[in-house]
mmCIF file of C-alpha atoms in Angstrom:
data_model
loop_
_atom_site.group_PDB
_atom_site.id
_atom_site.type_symbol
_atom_site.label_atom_id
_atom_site.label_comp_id
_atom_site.label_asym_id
_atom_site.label_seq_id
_atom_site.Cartn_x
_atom_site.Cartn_y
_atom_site.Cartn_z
ATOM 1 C CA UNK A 1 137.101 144.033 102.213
ATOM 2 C CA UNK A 2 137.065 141.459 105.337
ATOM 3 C CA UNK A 3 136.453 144.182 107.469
ATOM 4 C CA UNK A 4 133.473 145.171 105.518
ATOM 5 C CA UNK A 5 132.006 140.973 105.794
ATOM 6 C CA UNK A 6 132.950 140.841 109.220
ATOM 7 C CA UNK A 7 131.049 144.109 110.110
ATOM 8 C CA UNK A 8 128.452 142.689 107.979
ATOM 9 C CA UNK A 9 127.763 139.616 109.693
ATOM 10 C CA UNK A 10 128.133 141.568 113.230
ATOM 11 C CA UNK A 11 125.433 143.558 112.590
ATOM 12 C CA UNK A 12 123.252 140.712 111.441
ATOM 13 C CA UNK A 13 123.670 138.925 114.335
ATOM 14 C CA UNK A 14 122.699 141.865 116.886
ATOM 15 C CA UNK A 15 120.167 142.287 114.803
ATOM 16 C CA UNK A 16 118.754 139.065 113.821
ATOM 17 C CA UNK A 17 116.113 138.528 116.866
ATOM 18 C CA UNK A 18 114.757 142.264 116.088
ATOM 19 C CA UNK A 19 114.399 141.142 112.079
ATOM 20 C CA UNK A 20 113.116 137.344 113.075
ATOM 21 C CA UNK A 21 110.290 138.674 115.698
ATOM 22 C CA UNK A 22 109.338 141.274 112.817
ATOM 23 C CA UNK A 23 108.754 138.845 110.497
ATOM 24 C CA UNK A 24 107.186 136.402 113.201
ATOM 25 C CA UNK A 25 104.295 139.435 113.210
ATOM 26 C CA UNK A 26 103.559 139.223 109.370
ATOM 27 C CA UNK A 27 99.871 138.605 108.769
ATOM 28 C CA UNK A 28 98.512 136.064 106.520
ATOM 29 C CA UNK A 29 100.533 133.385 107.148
ATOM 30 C CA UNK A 30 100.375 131.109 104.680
ATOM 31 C CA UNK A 31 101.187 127.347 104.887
ATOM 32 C CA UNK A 32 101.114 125.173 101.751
ATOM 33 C CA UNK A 33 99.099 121.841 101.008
ATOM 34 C CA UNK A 34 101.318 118.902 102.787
ATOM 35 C CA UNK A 35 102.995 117.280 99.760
ATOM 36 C CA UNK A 36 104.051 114.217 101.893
ATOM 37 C CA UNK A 37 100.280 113.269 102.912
ATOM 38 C CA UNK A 38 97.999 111.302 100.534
ATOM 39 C CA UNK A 39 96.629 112.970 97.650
ATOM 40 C CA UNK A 40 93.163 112.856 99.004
ATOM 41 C CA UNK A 41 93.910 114.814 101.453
ATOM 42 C CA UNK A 42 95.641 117.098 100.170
ATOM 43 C CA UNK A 43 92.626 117.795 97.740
ATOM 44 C CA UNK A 44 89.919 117.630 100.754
ATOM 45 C CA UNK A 45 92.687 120.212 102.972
ATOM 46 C CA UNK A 46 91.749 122.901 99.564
ATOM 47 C CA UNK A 47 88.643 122.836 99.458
ATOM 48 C CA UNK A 48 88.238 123.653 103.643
ATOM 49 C CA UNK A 49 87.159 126.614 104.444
ATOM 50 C CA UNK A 50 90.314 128.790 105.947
ATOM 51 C CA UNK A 51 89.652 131.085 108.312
ATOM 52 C CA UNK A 52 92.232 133.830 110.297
ATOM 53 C CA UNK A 53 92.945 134.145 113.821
ATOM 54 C CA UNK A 54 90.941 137.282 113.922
ATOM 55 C CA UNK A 55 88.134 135.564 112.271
ATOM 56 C CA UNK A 56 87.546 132.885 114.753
ATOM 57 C CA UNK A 57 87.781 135.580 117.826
ATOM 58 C CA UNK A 58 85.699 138.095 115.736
ATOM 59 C CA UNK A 59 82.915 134.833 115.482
ATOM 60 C CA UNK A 60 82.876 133.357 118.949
ATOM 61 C CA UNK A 61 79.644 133.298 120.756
ATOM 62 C CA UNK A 62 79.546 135.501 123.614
ATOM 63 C CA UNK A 63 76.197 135.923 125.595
ATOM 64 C CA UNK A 64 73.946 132.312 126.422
ATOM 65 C CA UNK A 65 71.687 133.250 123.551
ATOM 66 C CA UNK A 66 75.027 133.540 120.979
ATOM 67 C CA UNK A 67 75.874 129.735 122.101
ATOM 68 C CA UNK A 68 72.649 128.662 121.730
ATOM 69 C CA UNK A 69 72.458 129.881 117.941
ATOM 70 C CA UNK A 70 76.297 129.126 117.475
ATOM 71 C CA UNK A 71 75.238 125.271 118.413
ATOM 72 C CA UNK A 72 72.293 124.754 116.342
ATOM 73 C CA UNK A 73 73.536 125.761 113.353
ATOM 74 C CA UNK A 74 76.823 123.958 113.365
ATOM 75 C CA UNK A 75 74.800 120.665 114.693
ATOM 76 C CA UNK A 76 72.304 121.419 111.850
ATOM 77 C CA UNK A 77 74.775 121.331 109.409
ATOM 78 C CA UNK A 78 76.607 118.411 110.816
ATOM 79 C CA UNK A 79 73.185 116.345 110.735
ATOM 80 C CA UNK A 80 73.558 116.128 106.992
ATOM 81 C CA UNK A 81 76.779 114.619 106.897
ATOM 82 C CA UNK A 82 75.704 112.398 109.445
ATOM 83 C CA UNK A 83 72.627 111.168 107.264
ATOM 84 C CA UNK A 84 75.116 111.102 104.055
ATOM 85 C CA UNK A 85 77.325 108.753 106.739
ATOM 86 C CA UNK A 86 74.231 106.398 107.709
ATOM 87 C CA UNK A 87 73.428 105.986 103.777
ATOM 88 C CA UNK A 88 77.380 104.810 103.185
ATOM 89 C CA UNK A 89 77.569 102.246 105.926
ATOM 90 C CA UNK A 90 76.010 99.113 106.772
ATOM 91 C CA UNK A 91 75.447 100.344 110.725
ATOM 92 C CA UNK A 92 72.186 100.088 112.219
ATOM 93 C CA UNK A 93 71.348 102.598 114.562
ATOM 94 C CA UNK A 94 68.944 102.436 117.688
ATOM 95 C CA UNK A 95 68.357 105.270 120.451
ATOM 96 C CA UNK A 96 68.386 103.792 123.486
ATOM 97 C CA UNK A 97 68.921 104.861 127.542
ATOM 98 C CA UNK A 98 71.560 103.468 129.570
ATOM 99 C CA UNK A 99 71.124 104.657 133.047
ATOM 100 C CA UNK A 100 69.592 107.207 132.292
ATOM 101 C CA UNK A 101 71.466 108.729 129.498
ATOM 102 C CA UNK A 102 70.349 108.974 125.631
ATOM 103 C CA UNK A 103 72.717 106.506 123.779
ATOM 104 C CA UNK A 104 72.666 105.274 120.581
ATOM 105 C CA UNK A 105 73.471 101.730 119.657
ATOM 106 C CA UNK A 106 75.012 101.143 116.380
ATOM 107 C CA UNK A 107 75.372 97.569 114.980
ATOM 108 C CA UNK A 108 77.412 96.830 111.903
ATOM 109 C CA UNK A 109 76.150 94.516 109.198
ATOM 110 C CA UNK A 110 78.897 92.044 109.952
ATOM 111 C CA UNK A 111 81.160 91.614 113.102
ATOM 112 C CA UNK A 112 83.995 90.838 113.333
ATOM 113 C CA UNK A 113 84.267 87.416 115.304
ATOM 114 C CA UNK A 114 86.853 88.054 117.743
ATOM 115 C CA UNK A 115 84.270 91.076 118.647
ATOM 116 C CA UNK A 116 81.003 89.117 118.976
ATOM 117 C CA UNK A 117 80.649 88.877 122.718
ATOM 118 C CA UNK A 118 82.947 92.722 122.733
ATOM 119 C CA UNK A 119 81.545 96.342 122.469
ATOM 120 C CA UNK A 120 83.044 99.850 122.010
ATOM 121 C CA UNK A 121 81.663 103.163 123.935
ATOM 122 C CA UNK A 122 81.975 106.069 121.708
ATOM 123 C CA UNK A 123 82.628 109.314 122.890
ATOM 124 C CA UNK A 124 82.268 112.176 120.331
ATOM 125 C CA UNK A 125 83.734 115.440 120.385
ATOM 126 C CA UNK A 126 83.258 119.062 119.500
ATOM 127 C CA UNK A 127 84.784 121.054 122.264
ATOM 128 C CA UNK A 128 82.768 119.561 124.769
ATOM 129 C CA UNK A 129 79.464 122.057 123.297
ATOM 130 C CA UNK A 130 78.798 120.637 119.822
ATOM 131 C CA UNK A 131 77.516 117.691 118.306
ATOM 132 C CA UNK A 132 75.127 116.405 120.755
ATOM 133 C CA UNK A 133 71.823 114.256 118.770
ATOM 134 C CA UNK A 134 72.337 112.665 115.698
ATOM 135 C CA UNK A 135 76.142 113.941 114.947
ATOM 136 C CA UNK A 136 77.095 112.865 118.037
ATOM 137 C CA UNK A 137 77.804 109.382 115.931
ATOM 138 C CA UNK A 138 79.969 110.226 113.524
ATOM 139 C CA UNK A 139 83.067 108.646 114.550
ATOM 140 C CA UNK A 140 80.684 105.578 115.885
ATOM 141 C CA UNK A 141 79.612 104.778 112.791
ATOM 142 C CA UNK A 142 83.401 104.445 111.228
ATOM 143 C CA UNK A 143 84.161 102.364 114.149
ATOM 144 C CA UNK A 144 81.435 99.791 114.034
ATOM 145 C CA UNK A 145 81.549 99.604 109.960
ATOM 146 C CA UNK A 146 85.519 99.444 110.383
ATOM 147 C CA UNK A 147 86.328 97.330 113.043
ATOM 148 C CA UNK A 148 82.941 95.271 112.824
ATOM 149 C CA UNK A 149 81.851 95.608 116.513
ATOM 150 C CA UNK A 150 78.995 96.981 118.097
ATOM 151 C CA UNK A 151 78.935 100.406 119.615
ATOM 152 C CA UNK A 152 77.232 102.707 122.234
ATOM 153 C CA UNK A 153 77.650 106.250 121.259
ATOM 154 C CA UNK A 154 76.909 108.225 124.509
ATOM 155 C CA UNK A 155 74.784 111.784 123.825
ATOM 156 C CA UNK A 156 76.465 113.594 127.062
ATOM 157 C CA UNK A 157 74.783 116.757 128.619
ATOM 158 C CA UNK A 158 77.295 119.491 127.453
ATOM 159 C CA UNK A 159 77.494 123.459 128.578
ATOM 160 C CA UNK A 160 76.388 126.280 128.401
ATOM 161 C CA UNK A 161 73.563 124.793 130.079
ATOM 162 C CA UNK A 162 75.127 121.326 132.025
ATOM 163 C CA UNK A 163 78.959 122.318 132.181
ATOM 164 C CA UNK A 164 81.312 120.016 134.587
ATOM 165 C CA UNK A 165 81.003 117.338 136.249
ATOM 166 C CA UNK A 166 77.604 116.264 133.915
ATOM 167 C CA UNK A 167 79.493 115.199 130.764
ATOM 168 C CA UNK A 168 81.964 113.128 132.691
ATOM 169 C CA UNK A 169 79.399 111.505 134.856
ATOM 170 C CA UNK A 170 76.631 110.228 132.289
ATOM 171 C CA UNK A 171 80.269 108.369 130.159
ATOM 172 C CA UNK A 172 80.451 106.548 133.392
ATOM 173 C CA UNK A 173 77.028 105.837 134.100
ATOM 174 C CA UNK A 174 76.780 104.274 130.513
ATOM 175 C CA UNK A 175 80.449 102.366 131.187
ATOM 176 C CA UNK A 176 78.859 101.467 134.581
ATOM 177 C CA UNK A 177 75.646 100.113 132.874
ATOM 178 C CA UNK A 178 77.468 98.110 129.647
ATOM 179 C CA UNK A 179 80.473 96.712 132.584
ATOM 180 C CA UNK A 180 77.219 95.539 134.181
ATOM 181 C CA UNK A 181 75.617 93.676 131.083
ATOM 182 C CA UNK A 182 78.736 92.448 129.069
ATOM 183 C CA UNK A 183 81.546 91.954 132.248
ATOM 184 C CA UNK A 184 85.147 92.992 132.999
ATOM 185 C CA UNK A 185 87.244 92.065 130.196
ATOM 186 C CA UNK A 186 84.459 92.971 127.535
ATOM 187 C CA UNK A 187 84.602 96.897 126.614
ATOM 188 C CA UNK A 188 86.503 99.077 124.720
ATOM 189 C CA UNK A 189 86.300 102.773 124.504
ATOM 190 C CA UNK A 190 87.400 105.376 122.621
ATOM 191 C CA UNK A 191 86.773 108.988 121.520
ATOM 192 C CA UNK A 192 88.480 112.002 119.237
ATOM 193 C CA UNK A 193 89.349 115.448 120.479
ATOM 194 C CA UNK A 194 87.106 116.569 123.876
ATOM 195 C CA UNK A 195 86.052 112.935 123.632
ATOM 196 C CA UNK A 196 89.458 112.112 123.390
ATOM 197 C CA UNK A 197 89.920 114.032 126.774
ATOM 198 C CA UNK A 198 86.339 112.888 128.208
ATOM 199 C CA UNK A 199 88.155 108.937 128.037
ATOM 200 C CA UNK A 200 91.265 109.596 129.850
ATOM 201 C CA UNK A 201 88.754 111.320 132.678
ATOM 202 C CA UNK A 202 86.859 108.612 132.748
ATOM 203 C CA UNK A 203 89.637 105.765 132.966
ATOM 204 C CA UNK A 204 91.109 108.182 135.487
ATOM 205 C CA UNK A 205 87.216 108.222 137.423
ATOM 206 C CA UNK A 206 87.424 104.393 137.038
ATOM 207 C CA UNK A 207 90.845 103.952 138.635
ATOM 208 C CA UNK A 208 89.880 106.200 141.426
ATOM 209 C CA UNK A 209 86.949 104.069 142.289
ATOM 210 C CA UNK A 210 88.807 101.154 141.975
ATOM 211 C CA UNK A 211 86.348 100.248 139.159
ATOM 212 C CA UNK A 212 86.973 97.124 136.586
ATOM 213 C CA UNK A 213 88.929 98.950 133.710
ATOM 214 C CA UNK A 214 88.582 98.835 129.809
ATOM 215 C CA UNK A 215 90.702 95.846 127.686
ATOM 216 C CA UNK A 216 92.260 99.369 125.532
ATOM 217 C CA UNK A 217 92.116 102.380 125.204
ATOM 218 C CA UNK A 218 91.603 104.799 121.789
ATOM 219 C CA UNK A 219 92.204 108.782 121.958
ATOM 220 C CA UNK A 220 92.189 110.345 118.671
ATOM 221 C CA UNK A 221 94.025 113.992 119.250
ATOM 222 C CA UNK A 222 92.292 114.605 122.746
ATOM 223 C CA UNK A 223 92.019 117.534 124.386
ATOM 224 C CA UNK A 224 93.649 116.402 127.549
ATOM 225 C CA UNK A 225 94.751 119.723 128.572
ATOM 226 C CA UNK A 226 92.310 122.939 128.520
ATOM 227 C CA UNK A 227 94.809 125.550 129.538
ATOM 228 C CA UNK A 228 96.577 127.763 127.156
ATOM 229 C CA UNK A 229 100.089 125.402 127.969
ATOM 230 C CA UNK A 230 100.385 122.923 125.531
ATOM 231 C CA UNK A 231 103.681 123.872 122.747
ATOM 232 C CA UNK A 232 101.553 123.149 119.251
ATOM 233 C CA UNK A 233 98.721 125.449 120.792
ATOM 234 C CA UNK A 234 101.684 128.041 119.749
ATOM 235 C CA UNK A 235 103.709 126.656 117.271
ATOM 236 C CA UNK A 236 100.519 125.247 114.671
ATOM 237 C CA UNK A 237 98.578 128.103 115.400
ATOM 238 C CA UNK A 238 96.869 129.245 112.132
ATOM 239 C CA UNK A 239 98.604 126.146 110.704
ATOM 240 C CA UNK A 240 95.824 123.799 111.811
ATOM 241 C CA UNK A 241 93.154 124.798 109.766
ATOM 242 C CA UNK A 242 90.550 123.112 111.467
ATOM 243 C CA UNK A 243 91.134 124.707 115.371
ATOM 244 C CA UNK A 244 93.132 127.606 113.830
ATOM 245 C CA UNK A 245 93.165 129.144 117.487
ATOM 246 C CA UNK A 246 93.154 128.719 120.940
ATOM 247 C CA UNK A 247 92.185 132.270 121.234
ATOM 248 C CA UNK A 248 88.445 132.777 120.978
ATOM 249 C CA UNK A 249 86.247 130.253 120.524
ATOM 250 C CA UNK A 250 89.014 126.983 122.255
ATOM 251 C CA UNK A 251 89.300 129.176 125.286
ATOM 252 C CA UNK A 252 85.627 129.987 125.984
ATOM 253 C CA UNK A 253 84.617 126.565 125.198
ATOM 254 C CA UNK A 254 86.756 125.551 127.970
ATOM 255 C CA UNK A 255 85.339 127.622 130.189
ATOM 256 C CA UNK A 256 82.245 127.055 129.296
ATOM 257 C CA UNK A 257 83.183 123.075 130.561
ATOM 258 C CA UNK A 258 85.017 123.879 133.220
ATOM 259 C CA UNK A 259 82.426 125.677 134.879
ATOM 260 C CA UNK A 260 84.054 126.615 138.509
ATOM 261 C CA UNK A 261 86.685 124.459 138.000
ATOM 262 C CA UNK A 262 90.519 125.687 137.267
ATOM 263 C CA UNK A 263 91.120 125.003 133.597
ATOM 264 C CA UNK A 264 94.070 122.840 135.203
ATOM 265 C CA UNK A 265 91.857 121.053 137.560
ATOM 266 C CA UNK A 266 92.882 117.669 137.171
ATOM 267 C CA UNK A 267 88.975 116.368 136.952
ATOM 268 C CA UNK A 268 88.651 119.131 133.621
ATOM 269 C CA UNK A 269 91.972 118.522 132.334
ATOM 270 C CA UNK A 270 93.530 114.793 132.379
ATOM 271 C CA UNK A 271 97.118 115.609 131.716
ATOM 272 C CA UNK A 272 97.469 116.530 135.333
ATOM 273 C CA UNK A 273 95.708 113.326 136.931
ATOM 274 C CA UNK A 274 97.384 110.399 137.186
ATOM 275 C CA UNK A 275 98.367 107.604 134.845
ATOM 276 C CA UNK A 276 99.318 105.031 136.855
ATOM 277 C CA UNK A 277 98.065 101.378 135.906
ATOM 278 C CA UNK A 278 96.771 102.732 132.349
ATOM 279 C CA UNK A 279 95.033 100.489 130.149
ATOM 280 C CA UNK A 280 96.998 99.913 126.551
ATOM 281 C CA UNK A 281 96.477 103.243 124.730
ATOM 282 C CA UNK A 282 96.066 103.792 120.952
ATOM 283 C CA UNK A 283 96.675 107.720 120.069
ATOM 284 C CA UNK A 284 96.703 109.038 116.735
ATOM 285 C CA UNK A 285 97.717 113.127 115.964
ATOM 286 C CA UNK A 286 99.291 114.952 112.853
ATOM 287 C CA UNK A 287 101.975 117.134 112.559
ATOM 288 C CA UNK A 288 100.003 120.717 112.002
ATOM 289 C CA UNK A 289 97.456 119.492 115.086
ATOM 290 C CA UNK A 290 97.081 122.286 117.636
ATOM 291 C CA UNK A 291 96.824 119.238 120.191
ATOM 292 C CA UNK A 292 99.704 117.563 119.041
ATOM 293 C CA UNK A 293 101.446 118.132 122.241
ATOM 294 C CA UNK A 294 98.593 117.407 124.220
ATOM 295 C CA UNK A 295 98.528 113.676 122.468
ATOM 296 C CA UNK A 296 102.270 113.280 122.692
ATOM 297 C CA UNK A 297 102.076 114.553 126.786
ATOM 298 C CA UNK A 298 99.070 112.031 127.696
ATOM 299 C CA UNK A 299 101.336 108.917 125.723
ATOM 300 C CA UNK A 300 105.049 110.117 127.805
ATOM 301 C CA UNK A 301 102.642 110.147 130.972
ATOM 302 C CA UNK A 302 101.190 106.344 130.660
ATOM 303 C CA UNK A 303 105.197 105.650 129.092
ATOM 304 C CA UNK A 304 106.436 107.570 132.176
ATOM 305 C CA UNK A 305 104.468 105.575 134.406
ATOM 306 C CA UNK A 306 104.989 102.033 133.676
ATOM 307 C CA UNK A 307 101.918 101.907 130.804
ATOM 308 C CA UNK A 308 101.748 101.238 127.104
ATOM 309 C CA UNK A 309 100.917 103.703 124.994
ATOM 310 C CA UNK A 310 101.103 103.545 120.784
ATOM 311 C CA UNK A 311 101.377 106.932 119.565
ATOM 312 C CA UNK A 312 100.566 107.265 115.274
ATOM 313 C CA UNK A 313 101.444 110.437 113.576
ATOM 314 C CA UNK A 314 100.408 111.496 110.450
ATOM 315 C CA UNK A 315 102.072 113.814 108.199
ATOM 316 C CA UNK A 316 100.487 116.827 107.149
ATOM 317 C CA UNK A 317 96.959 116.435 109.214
ATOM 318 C CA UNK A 318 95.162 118.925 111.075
ATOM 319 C CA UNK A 319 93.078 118.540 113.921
ATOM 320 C CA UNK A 320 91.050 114.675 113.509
ATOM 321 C CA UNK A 321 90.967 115.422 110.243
ATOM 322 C CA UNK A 322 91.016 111.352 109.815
ATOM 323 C CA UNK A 323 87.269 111.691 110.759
ATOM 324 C CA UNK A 324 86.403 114.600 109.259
ATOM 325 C CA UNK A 325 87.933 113.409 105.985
ATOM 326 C CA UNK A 326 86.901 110.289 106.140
ATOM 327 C CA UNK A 327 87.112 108.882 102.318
ATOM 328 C CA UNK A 328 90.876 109.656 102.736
ATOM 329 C CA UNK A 329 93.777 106.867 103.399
ATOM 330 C CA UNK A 330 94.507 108.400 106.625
ATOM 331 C CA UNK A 331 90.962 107.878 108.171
ATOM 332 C CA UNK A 332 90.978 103.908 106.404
ATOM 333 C CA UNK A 333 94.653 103.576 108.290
ATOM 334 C CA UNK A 334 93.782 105.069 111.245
ATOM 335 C CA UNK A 335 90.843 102.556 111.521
ATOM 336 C CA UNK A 336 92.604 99.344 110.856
ATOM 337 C CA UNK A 337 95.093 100.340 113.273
ATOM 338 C CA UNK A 338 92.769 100.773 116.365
ATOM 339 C CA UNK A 339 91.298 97.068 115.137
ATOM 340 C CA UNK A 340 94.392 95.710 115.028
ATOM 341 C CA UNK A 341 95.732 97.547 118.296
ATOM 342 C CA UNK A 342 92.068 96.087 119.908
ATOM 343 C CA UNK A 343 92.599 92.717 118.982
ATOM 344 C CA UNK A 344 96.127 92.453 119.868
ATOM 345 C CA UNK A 345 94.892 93.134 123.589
ATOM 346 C CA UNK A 346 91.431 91.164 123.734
#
């Protein structure tokens, strides 16, 4: 009978990697609501839509006119949450142009003292081609209701029609502008996914041009790397059930940025510029975000180089979904900790 086990488990371990990979191939994966994470978001995470791999390749925009649809209607419906937002919080919002670039200034009701003579630049995300206008303030308007300080959300140019270097250069202009009126020692900025990226270009811009740098730093999941490289791109895929995918709509959406540029260029994709002399850094992932890695590269690179970088991690979240779920503990947390990480640096 020992001969029989032994042959047994022989067999299962030649053929375990032929049974694992078959099994790796299975369609449908499905992953179940995080029990660890708040109960809020658990309940927001079921009632997301969930779409497949082959859905989100099957839907990506293809010719100029495709984007140009693809855009309006997911900015059209992002407008109404936006309004819902404005309703919610005491924020104040005013369109205004800083050197030459739409920006929208957005004062809270009450300010927090330590941040009357401070403001914050907001840089939005959406893959560097959504939420330009209106929605391009939805993470402002958390921040300046939150925190209590005023902020400049920045409406960059964005492809298909002004892909690299136009995004990067009108968050500098406005940082150039607002170091102008308020000072060294007076700005923060900050910004989630692509905008996430879009600040660690421009500190990176700043340091290059030996340019007066920001008193901290905030990168909520960014997108600091647009090649297909990054582990989580691979391991959370169809996990996160916000990006679902590089495949398809991440990687033309890249492309779409990068314009001529390598997707590893170091101007498109921070993670392979340098982080030397980094301001303090506040980065906040979850554990099924396709850009997990990407957040935990950017803080081991400021670590690596002599910086100080506070990486928070929360269990069970998708891609930012602490701003898109923004009624949930997470988002609240996620909040206080960027004031308190701010004010622990002013």
């Amino acid at each position: 009978m020992k001969y029989i086990y032994l042959l047994m488990y022989v067999l299962t371990f030649l053929f375990a990697p032929t049974i694992f990979a078959t099994e790796s191939l299975m369609p449908d994966k499905k992953t179940p609501l995080p029990k660890a994470a708040s109960e809020a978001l658990a309940n927001s995470i079921s009632t997301f839509p969930q779409f497949t791999k082959e859905q989100v390749k099957a839907s990506t925009p293809r010719t100029s006119e495709e984007w140009r649809n693809y855009v309006h209607s997911r900015n059209a419906e992002q407008k109404k949450k936006i309004k819902k937002m404005k309703k919610e919080l005491n924020v104040d919002v005013e369109l205004i142009k800083l050197n030459g670039v739409v920006t929208r200034k957005l004062t809270p009701k009450v300010i927090t003292p330590e941040f009357s003579d401070k403001v914050y630049i907001d840089i939005h995300g959406g893959a560097f081609v959504l939420f330009g206008g209106l929605p391009s303030i939805e993470e402002g308007l958390l921040v300046a209701e939150r925190l209590g300080i005023v902020v400049y959300s920045v409406d960059y140019r964005m492809p298909p029609a002004f892909p690299f270097p136009a995004g990067l250069n009108d968050v500098v202009a406005v940082y150039s502008d607002l170091l102008q009126q308020f000072g060294e020692g007076n700005i923060f900025v900050g910004g989630t996914s692509a905008g996430g990226g879009l600040v660690l270009s421009l500190v990176q811009s700043l340091l290059a041009n030996e340019t007066a740098l920001p008193i901290a730093v905030y990168a909520g999941t960014p997108w600091a790397d647009l090649s297909k490289t990054s582990d989580s791109l691979y391991v959370n895929e169809e996990i996160d059930n916000v990006l679902v995918t590089y495949d398809g709509f991440l990687q033309s959406a890249a492309e779409l940025y990068a314009g001529k540029k390598a997707l590893t260029d170091p101007a498109v994709s921070p993670l392979y510029g340098t982080f030397k002399a980094f301001p303090p850094t506040l980065l906040v992932t979850g554990t099924r975000d396709m850009f997990l890695s990407d957040t935990v590269r950017v803080s081991r690179a400021i670590r690596d180089n002599g910086g100080m970088a506070q990486i928070d991690i929360f269990e069970g979240l998708s891609h930012a979904e602490y701003l898109i779920f923004y009624k949930t503990p997470e988002s609240e947390t996620t909040y206080k900790t960027m004031k308190t990480f701010f004010l622990s640096h002013i």
